[in-house]
XYZ file of C-alpha atoms in Angstrom:
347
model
C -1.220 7.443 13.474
C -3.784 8.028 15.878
C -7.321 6.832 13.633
C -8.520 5.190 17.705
C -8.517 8.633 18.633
C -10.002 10.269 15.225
C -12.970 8.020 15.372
C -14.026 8.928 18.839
C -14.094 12.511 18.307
C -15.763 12.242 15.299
C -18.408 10.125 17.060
C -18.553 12.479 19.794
C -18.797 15.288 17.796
C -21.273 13.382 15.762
C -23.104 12.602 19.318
C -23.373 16.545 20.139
C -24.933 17.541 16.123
C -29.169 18.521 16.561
C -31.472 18.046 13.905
C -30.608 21.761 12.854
C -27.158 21.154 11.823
C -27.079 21.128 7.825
C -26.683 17.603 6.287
C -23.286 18.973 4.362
C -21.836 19.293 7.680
C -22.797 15.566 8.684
C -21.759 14.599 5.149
C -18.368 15.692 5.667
C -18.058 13.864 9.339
C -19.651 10.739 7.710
C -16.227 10.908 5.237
C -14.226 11.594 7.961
C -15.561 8.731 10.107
C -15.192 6.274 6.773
C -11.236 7.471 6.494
C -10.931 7.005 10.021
C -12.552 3.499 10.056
C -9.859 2.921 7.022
C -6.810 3.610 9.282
C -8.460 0.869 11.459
C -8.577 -1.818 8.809
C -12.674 -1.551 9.599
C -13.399 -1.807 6.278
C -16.991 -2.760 6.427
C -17.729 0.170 8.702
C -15.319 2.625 6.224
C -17.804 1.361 3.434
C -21.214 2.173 5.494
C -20.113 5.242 6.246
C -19.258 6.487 2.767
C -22.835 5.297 1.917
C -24.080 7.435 4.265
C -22.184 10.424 3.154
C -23.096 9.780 -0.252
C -26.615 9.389 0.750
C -26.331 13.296 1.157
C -25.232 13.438 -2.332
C -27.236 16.781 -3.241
C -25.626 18.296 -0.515
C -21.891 17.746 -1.661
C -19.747 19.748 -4.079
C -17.599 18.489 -6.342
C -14.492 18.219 -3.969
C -16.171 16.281 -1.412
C -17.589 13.786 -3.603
C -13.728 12.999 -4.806
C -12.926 12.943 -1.689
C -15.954 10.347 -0.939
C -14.031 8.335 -4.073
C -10.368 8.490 -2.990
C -11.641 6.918 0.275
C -13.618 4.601 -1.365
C -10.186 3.982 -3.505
C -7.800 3.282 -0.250
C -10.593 1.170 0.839
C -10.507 -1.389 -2.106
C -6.578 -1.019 -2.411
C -5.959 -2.011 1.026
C -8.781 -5.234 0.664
C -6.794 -5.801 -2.782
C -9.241 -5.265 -5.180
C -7.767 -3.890 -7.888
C -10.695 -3.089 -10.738
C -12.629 -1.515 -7.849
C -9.742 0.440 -6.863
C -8.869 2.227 -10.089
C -12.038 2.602 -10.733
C -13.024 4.691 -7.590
C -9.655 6.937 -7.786
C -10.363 7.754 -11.786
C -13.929 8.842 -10.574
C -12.181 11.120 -7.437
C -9.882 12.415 -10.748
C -13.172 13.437 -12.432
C -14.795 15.266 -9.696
C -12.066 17.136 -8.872
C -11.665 18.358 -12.662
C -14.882 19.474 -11.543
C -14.207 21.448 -8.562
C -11.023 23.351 -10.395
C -9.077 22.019 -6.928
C -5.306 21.896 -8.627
C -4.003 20.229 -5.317
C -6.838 17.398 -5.437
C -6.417 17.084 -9.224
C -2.598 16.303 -8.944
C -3.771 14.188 -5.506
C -5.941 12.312 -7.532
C -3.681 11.544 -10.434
C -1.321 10.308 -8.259
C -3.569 8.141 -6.235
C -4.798 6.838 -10.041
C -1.032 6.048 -10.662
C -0.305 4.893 -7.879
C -3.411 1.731 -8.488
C -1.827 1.000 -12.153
C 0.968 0.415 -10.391
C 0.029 -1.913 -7.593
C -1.394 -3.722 -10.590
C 2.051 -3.943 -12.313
C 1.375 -1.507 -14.932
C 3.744 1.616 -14.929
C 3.112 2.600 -18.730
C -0.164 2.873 -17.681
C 0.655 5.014 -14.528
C 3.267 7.340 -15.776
C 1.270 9.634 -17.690
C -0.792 9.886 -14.565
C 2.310 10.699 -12.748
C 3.296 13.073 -14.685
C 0.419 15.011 -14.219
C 0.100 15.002 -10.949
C 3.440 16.774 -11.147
C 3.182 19.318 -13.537
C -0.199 20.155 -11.788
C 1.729 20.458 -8.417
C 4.459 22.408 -9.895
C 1.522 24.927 -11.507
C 0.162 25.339 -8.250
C 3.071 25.574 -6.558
C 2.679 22.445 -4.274
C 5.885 21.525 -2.770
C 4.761 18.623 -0.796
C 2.715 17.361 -3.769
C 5.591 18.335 -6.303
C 8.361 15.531 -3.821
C 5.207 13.025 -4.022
C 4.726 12.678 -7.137
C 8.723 12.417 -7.958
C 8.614 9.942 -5.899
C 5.823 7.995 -7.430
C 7.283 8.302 -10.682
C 10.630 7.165 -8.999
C 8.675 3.793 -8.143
C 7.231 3.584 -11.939
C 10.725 4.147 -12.915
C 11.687 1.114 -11.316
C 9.428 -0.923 -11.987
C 9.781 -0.294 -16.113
C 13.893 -1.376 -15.606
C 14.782 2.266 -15.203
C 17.011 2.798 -12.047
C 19.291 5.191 -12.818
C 16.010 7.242 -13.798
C 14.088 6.357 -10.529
C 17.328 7.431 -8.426
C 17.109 10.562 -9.891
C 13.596 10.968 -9.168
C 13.197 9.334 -5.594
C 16.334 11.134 -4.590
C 14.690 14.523 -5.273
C 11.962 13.532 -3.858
C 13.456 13.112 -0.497
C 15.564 16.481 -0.702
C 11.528 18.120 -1.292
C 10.246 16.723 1.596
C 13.345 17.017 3.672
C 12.997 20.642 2.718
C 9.322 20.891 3.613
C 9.771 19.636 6.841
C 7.456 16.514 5.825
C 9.089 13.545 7.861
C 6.729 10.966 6.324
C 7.173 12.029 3.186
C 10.606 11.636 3.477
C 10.449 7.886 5.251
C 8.116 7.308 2.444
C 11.291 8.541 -0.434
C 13.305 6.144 1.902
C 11.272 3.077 1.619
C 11.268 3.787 -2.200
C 15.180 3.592 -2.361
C 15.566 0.967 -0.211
C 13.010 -1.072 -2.686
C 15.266 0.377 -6.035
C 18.645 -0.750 -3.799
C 17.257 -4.132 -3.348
C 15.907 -4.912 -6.603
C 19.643 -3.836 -7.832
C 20.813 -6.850 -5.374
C 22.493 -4.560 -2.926
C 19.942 -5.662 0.258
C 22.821 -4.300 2.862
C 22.170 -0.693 1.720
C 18.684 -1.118 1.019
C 18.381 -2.173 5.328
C 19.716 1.225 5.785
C 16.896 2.955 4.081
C 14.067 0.588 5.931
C 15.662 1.088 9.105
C 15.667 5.497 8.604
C 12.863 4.900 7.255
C 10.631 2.598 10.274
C 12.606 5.032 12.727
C 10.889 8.189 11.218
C 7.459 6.294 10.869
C 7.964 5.170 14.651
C 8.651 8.660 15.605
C 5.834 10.004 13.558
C 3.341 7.001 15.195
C 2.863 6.059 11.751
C 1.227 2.582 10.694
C 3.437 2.662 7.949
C 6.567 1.778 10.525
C 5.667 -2.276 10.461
C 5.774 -1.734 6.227
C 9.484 -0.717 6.560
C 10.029 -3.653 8.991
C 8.470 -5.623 6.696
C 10.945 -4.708 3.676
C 13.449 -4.694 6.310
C 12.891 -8.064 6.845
C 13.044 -9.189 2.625
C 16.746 -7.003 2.913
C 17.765 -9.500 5.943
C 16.630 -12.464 3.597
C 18.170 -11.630 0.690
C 21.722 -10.543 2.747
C 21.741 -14.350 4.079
C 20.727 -13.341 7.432
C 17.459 -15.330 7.741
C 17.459 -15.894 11.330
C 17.618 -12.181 12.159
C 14.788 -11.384 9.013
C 12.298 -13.720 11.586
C 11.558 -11.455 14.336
C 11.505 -8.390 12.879
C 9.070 -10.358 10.421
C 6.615 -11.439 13.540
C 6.603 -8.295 14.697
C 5.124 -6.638 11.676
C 2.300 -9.787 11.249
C 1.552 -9.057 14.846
C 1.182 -5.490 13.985
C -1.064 -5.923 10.625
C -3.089 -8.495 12.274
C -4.194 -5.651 14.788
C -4.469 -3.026 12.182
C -6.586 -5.584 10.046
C -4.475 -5.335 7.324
C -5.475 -8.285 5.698
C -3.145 -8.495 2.699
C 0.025 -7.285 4.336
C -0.688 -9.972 6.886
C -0.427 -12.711 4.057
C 2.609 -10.865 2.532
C 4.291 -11.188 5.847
C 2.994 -14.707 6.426
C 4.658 -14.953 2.614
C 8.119 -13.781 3.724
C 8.056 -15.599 6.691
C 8.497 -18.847 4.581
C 11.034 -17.614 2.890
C 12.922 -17.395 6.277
C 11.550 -20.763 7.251
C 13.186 -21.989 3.766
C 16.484 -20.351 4.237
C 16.751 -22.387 7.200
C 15.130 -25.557 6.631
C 12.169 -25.256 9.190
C 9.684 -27.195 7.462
C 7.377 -27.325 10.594
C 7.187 -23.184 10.144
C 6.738 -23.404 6.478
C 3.724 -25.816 6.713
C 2.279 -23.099 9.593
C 2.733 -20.046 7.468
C 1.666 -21.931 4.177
C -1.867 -22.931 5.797
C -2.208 -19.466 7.552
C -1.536 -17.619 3.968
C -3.587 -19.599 2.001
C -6.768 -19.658 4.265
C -5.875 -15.905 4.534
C -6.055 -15.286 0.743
C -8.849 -17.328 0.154
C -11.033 -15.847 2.437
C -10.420 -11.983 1.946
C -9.736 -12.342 -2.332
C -6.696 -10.372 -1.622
C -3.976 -10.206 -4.628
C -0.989 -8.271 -5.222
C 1.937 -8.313 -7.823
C 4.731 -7.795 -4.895
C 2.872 -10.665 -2.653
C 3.005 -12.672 -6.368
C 6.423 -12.359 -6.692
C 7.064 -12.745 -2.862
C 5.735 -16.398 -3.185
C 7.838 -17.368 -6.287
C 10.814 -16.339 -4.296
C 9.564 -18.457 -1.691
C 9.347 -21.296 -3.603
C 12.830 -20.758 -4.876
C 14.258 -21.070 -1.822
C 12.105 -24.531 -0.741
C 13.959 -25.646 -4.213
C 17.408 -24.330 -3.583
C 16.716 -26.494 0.016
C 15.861 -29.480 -1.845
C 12.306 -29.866 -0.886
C 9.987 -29.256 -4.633
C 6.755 -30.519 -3.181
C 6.652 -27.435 -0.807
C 7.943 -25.660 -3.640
C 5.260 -26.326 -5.509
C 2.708 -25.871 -3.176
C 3.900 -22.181 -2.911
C 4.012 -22.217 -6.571
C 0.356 -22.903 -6.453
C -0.666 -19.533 -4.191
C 1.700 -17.627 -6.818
C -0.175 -18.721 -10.077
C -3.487 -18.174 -8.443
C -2.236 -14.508 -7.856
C -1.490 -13.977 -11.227
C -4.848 -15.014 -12.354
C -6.922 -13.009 -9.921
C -4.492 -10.005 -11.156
C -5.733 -10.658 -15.104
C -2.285 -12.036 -15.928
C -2.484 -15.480 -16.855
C 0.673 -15.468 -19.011
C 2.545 -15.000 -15.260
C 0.670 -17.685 -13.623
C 1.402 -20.453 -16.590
C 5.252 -19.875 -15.923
């Protein structure tokens, strides 16, 4: 939680190198500073940087360079570029075939499984997933082992399975809460509170968010305003709008600092379902704007910000107002499309 801090040692460290220190060494810092920049949301300086550790390309094994492509990876997934996303983690899968690394195979996998699924597409991700597990339980990986029940936990929900992805995510969280691994386990939380609230019981799914954004808080994890975010969807969906709004504001406020350009339209997205529930069509009309000019100008698309919209646009219905409703409609189907789904976007 502390990338501010990563980046200035790494620069300072950086600072100290002479002309004698071997170019694998500044390799490695270069993908160091690029992760770092990630955590920022600098995303054009996480993308010079790998080019400069890749411009040392002779000098980097076959572990480094997928490491070089997993960054690469989080860097696309978090701008919401989906082809360029899978397409980086598959070639961090390849190169750590290469380097015989079992723990960055089954990291890889994952991370591989985890982009078919941000695209909607758990048959596609499962058999990922389930290598990335047997590969952790070969190598003995506990940590890896709880992640990877946990992302197949997720895929399990998302193909209609629940009673399946309970099983999974609640394994998950006894493996991390065994390993000590705290974000691990508010990660397995935020998973059951999503499988709780697509079942329609948001009240219990509040209670994971909140354990969940109190471990993250502890931990100085980014990932706290993500369970405030789903914390706020659980407050919608229990008819408790007005209390969903700050906790909402507070988690745009926090992605607009991180840079997190897409979470800041899917909270901008949420926030007019509030402003919906309870007929503030002065809000809606200021969240609307914000989230379209946002999503325009980054290309940002995502099947939960998709779906987030439609539900939006539900609730402008329900309130009796179908121009806005369709107007919400309209940031929804263009979604779909940028995702390759047209058959979604012509509902």
């Amino acid at each position: 939680g502390e990338a501010g801090r990563a980046v200035a040692l790494v620069t300072d460290l950086e600072a100290a190198l002479d002309a004698s220190v071997p170019a694998r060494v500044r390799a490695r810092l270069a993908i160091l500073h690029a992760d770092a920049c990630r955590l920022e949301g600098r995303y054009d300086d996480a993308a010079a940087w790998l080019e400069r550790a890749e411009g040392f390309e002779t000098e980097l094994d076959h572990a480094e360079r997928a490491r070089t492509y997993a960054v690469r990876g989080a860097v696309a997934r978090e701008r919401g570029l989906r082809d360029s996303m899978v397409s980086a983690y598959r070639d961090a899968l390849a190169r750590a075939e290469l380097a015989s690394d079992p723990a960055l195979v089954a990291s890889c996998a994952r991370w591989v499984g985890i982009g078919h699924l941000d695209a909607g597409e758990p048959d596609r991700a499962t058999p990922f997933l389930e290598r990335a597990l047997e590969t952790a339980v070969t190598s003995g990986d506990g940590i890896g082992i709880a992640r990877s029940r946990m992302t197949l936990g997720i895929a399990a929900r998302l193909a209609g399975r629940p009673d399946e992805a309970r099983a999974h995510l609640t394994r998950a969280a006894e493996g991390m809460q065994a390993a000590g691994a705290r974000g691990g386990l508010a990660d397995c939380l935020n998973a059951l509170g999503e499988l709780e609230r697509g079942l329609g019981a948001p009240a219990r799914a509040a209670e994971h968010y909140l354990r969940a954004a109190a471990l993250h808080e502890a931990l100085g994890s980014r990932s706290e305003a993500v369970a405030r975010l789903n914390l706020g969807l659980a407050l919608i969906d229990d008819g408790r709008a007005q209390e969903a709004r700050p906790v909402l504001r507070a988690s745009l406020a926090t992605f607009d600092r991180q840079g997190r350009q897409g979470l800041v339209a899917g909270a901008r997205v949420a926030l007019l379902e509030c402003a919906a529930s309870v007929g503030d069509w002065a809000d809606w009309d200021l969240q609307l704007g914000a989230a379209r000019a946002r999503l325009e100008e980054t290309g940002f698309a995502a099947v939960d910000l998709a779906k987030s919209t439609e539900r939006a646009a539900d609730r402008a219905r329900e309130n009796g107002d179908d121009r806005r409703a369709v107007d919400a409609l309209r940031i929804a189907s263009a979604q779909w499309r940028a995702l390759g789904r047209p058959e979604d976007a012509a509902r």
